[in-house]
Short mmCIF file of C-alpha atoms in Angstrom, two decimals:
data_model
loop_
_atom_site.label_atom_id
_atom_site.label_comp_id
_atom_site.label_asym_id
_atom_site.label_seq_id
_atom_site.Cartn_x
_atom_site.Cartn_y
_atom_site.Cartn_z
CA MET A 1 167.07 193.19 29.36
CA SER A 2 164.59 190.67 30.61
CA ILE A 3 162.39 188.15 28.80
CA SER A 4 159.39 190.31 29.53
CA THR A 5 160.85 193.16 27.53
CA LEU A 6 161.54 190.97 24.47
CA GLY A 7 159.04 191.01 21.69
CA ALA A 8 157.48 187.92 20.07
CA LYS A 9 159.82 188.16 17.04
CA ASP A 10 162.85 188.43 19.42
CA ARG A 11 161.71 185.22 21.20
CA GLU A 12 161.18 183.50 17.84
CA LEU A 13 164.64 184.64 16.67
CA LEU A 14 166.19 183.21 19.89
CA ALA A 15 164.46 179.91 19.37
CA ILE A 16 165.76 179.65 15.83
CA LEU A 17 169.33 180.54 16.97
CA SER A 18 169.07 178.00 19.77
CA GLU A 19 168.36 175.24 17.26
CA ASN A 20 171.08 176.41 14.84
CA ALA A 21 173.28 179.37 15.77
CA ARG A 22 174.87 179.16 12.32
CA GLU A 23 171.62 179.63 10.40
CA GLN A 24 171.95 182.11 7.58
CA THR A 25 170.50 185.59 8.39
CA ALA A 26 168.52 185.45 5.07
CA THR A 27 166.97 182.12 6.04
CA ILE A 28 166.07 183.39 9.54
CA ALA A 29 164.54 186.54 7.89
CA ARG A 30 162.32 184.34 5.68
CA LYS A 31 161.15 182.28 8.61
CA LEU A 32 160.33 185.40 10.67
CA GLY A 33 158.83 187.38 7.76
CA LEU A 34 161.29 190.18 8.32
CA SER A 35 164.02 191.78 6.22
CA ARG A 36 167.58 190.48 6.50
CA THR A 37 168.72 193.90 7.73
CA THR A 38 166.04 193.88 10.45
CA VAL A 39 167.09 190.36 11.64
CA GLN A 40 170.75 191.39 11.70
CA ALA A 41 169.88 194.49 13.74
CA LYS A 42 167.94 192.38 16.16
CA ILE A 43 170.81 189.99 16.59
CA ASP A 44 173.26 192.86 17.13
CA ARG A 45 170.97 194.36 19.72
CA LEU A 46 170.49 191.15 21.56
CA GLU A 47 174.24 190.57 21.63
CA ARG A 48 174.88 194.19 22.77
CA ASP A 49 172.23 193.91 25.47
CA GLY A 50 173.71 190.65 26.76
CA VAL A 51 170.66 188.55 25.96
CA ILE A 52 172.92 186.50 23.63
CA ALA A 53 176.00 185.86 25.67
CA GLY A 54 177.74 183.59 23.05
CA TYR A 55 177.36 180.70 20.67
CA GLY A 56 178.22 177.11 21.31
CA VAL A 57 178.43 173.64 19.79
CA LYS A 58 175.44 171.31 19.80
CA LEU A 59 176.71 167.71 19.98
CA SER A 60 175.12 165.06 17.75
CA ASP A 61 172.79 162.42 19.19
CA ALA A 62 175.25 159.82 18.16
CA TYR A 63 178.05 161.40 20.25
CA GLU A 64 175.77 162.15 23.19
CA SER A 65 174.41 158.60 23.23
CA GLY A 66 177.90 157.35 24.00
CA MET A 67 178.12 159.41 27.18
CA VAL A 68 176.79 158.37 30.58
CA LYS A 69 175.02 161.34 32.29
CA ALA A 70 173.67 161.71 35.73
CA HIS A 71 172.04 164.20 38.05
CA VAL A 72 174.04 164.43 41.25
CA LEU A 73 172.03 166.03 44.12
CA ILE A 74 174.38 167.59 46.68
CA THR A 75 173.90 168.68 50.28
CA ILE A 76 176.61 170.96 51.51
CA ALA A 77 177.76 172.33 54.87
CA PRO A 78 176.80 175.98 55.69
CA LYS A 79 179.02 178.74 54.24
CA THR A 80 180.79 176.41 51.77
CA LEU A 81 178.78 177.25 48.64
CA ALA A 82 181.40 179.59 46.97
CA ARG A 83 184.33 177.21 47.51
CA ILE A 84 182.40 174.09 46.49
CA THR A 85 181.11 175.84 43.44
CA THR A 86 184.70 176.77 42.50
CA GLU A 87 185.87 173.21 43.00
CA LEU A 88 183.07 171.75 40.93
CA HIS A 89 183.67 174.28 38.22
CA ALA A 90 187.25 172.92 37.92
CA ILE A 91 185.86 169.40 37.14
CA SER A 92 185.11 169.47 33.35
CA ALA A 93 182.74 166.49 33.63
CA VAL A 94 180.41 168.76 35.64
CA ARG A 95 178.44 170.23 32.72
CA THR A 96 175.87 172.24 34.64
CA LEU A 97 175.44 173.19 38.28
CA HIS A 98 172.12 174.45 39.75
CA SER A 99 171.44 175.95 43.16
CA VAL A 100 168.01 174.59 44.25
CA SER A 101 165.62 174.79 47.14
CA GLY A 102 164.56 171.69 49.04
CA SER A 103 166.45 169.01 50.91
CA PHE A 104 169.47 169.38 48.56
CA ASP A 105 171.52 172.56 47.92
CA LEU A 106 172.90 171.87 44.46
CA ILE A 107 172.20 169.67 41.42
CA ALA A 108 175.11 168.88 39.15
CA VAL A 109 174.56 167.42 35.70
CA VAL A 110 177.64 165.32 34.98
CA GLU A 111 178.76 163.22 32.12
CA ALA A 112 181.32 160.50 31.73
CA ALA A 113 182.53 158.02 29.09
CA SER A 114 181.62 154.98 31.19
CA ILE A 115 179.82 153.82 34.32
CA ALA A 116 183.23 153.26 35.97
CA GLU A 117 184.26 156.81 35.10
CA LEU A 118 180.95 158.13 36.43
CA ASP A 119 181.36 156.17 39.65
CA HIS A 120 184.83 157.74 40.12
CA LEU A 121 183.42 161.22 39.31
CA ILE A 122 180.67 160.88 41.93
CA ASP A 123 183.14 159.70 44.53
CA ARG A 124 185.33 162.71 43.70
CA ILE A 125 182.34 165.06 44.22
CA GLY A 126 181.45 163.40 47.47
CA ALA A 127 185.12 163.78 48.70
CA ILE A 128 185.06 167.53 48.33
CA ASP A 129 185.36 169.09 51.81
CA GLY A 130 182.01 170.52 52.80
CA VAL A 131 179.89 168.03 50.75
CA GLU A 132 177.83 166.27 53.25
CA ARG A 133 175.76 163.98 51.02
CA THR A 134 175.07 163.09 47.40
CA LEU A 135 172.31 161.25 45.62
CA SER A 136 172.69 160.29 41.98
CA SER A 137 170.32 159.37 39.21
CA ILE A 138 171.67 158.17 35.90
CA ILE A 139 169.91 159.67 32.91
CA LEU A 140 168.59 156.95 30.75
CA SER A 141 167.39 159.03 27.90
CA THR A 142 166.47 162.61 26.97
CA ARG A 143 162.92 162.96 25.83
CA ILE A 144 162.92 166.68 25.01
CA ARG A 145 165.94 168.89 24.27
CA ARG A 146 165.60 172.50 23.16
#
């Protein structure tokens, strides 16, 4: 199922669940102007169709503010994407990895408990065989989070 096949209420439901996946079905139903049964059926269908792949933990701003985050832009050698992706996946501090177009091949969003730990992490990424170059930008603050 693609986003273009989702109805407006489905998209509203997903937005509510993205904010608080533990929101009571009855509360969601009131917000959407639907019955509780209809909302539960929509959630079940979205899960069954793979639109909702799972639920996670949203960390508090207080916890997040203690972490140092950075975008690490990575240029890789030809034919090394699969192996490098596997190696980066094994590093738990790599929170997200994007394949991108442009002068870099990948963008990793990483987090560490300190600048020293971040420095070590970036060195570790740069030392992976096939990583040709990295460019890092420390995230100072997050202005919008959805």
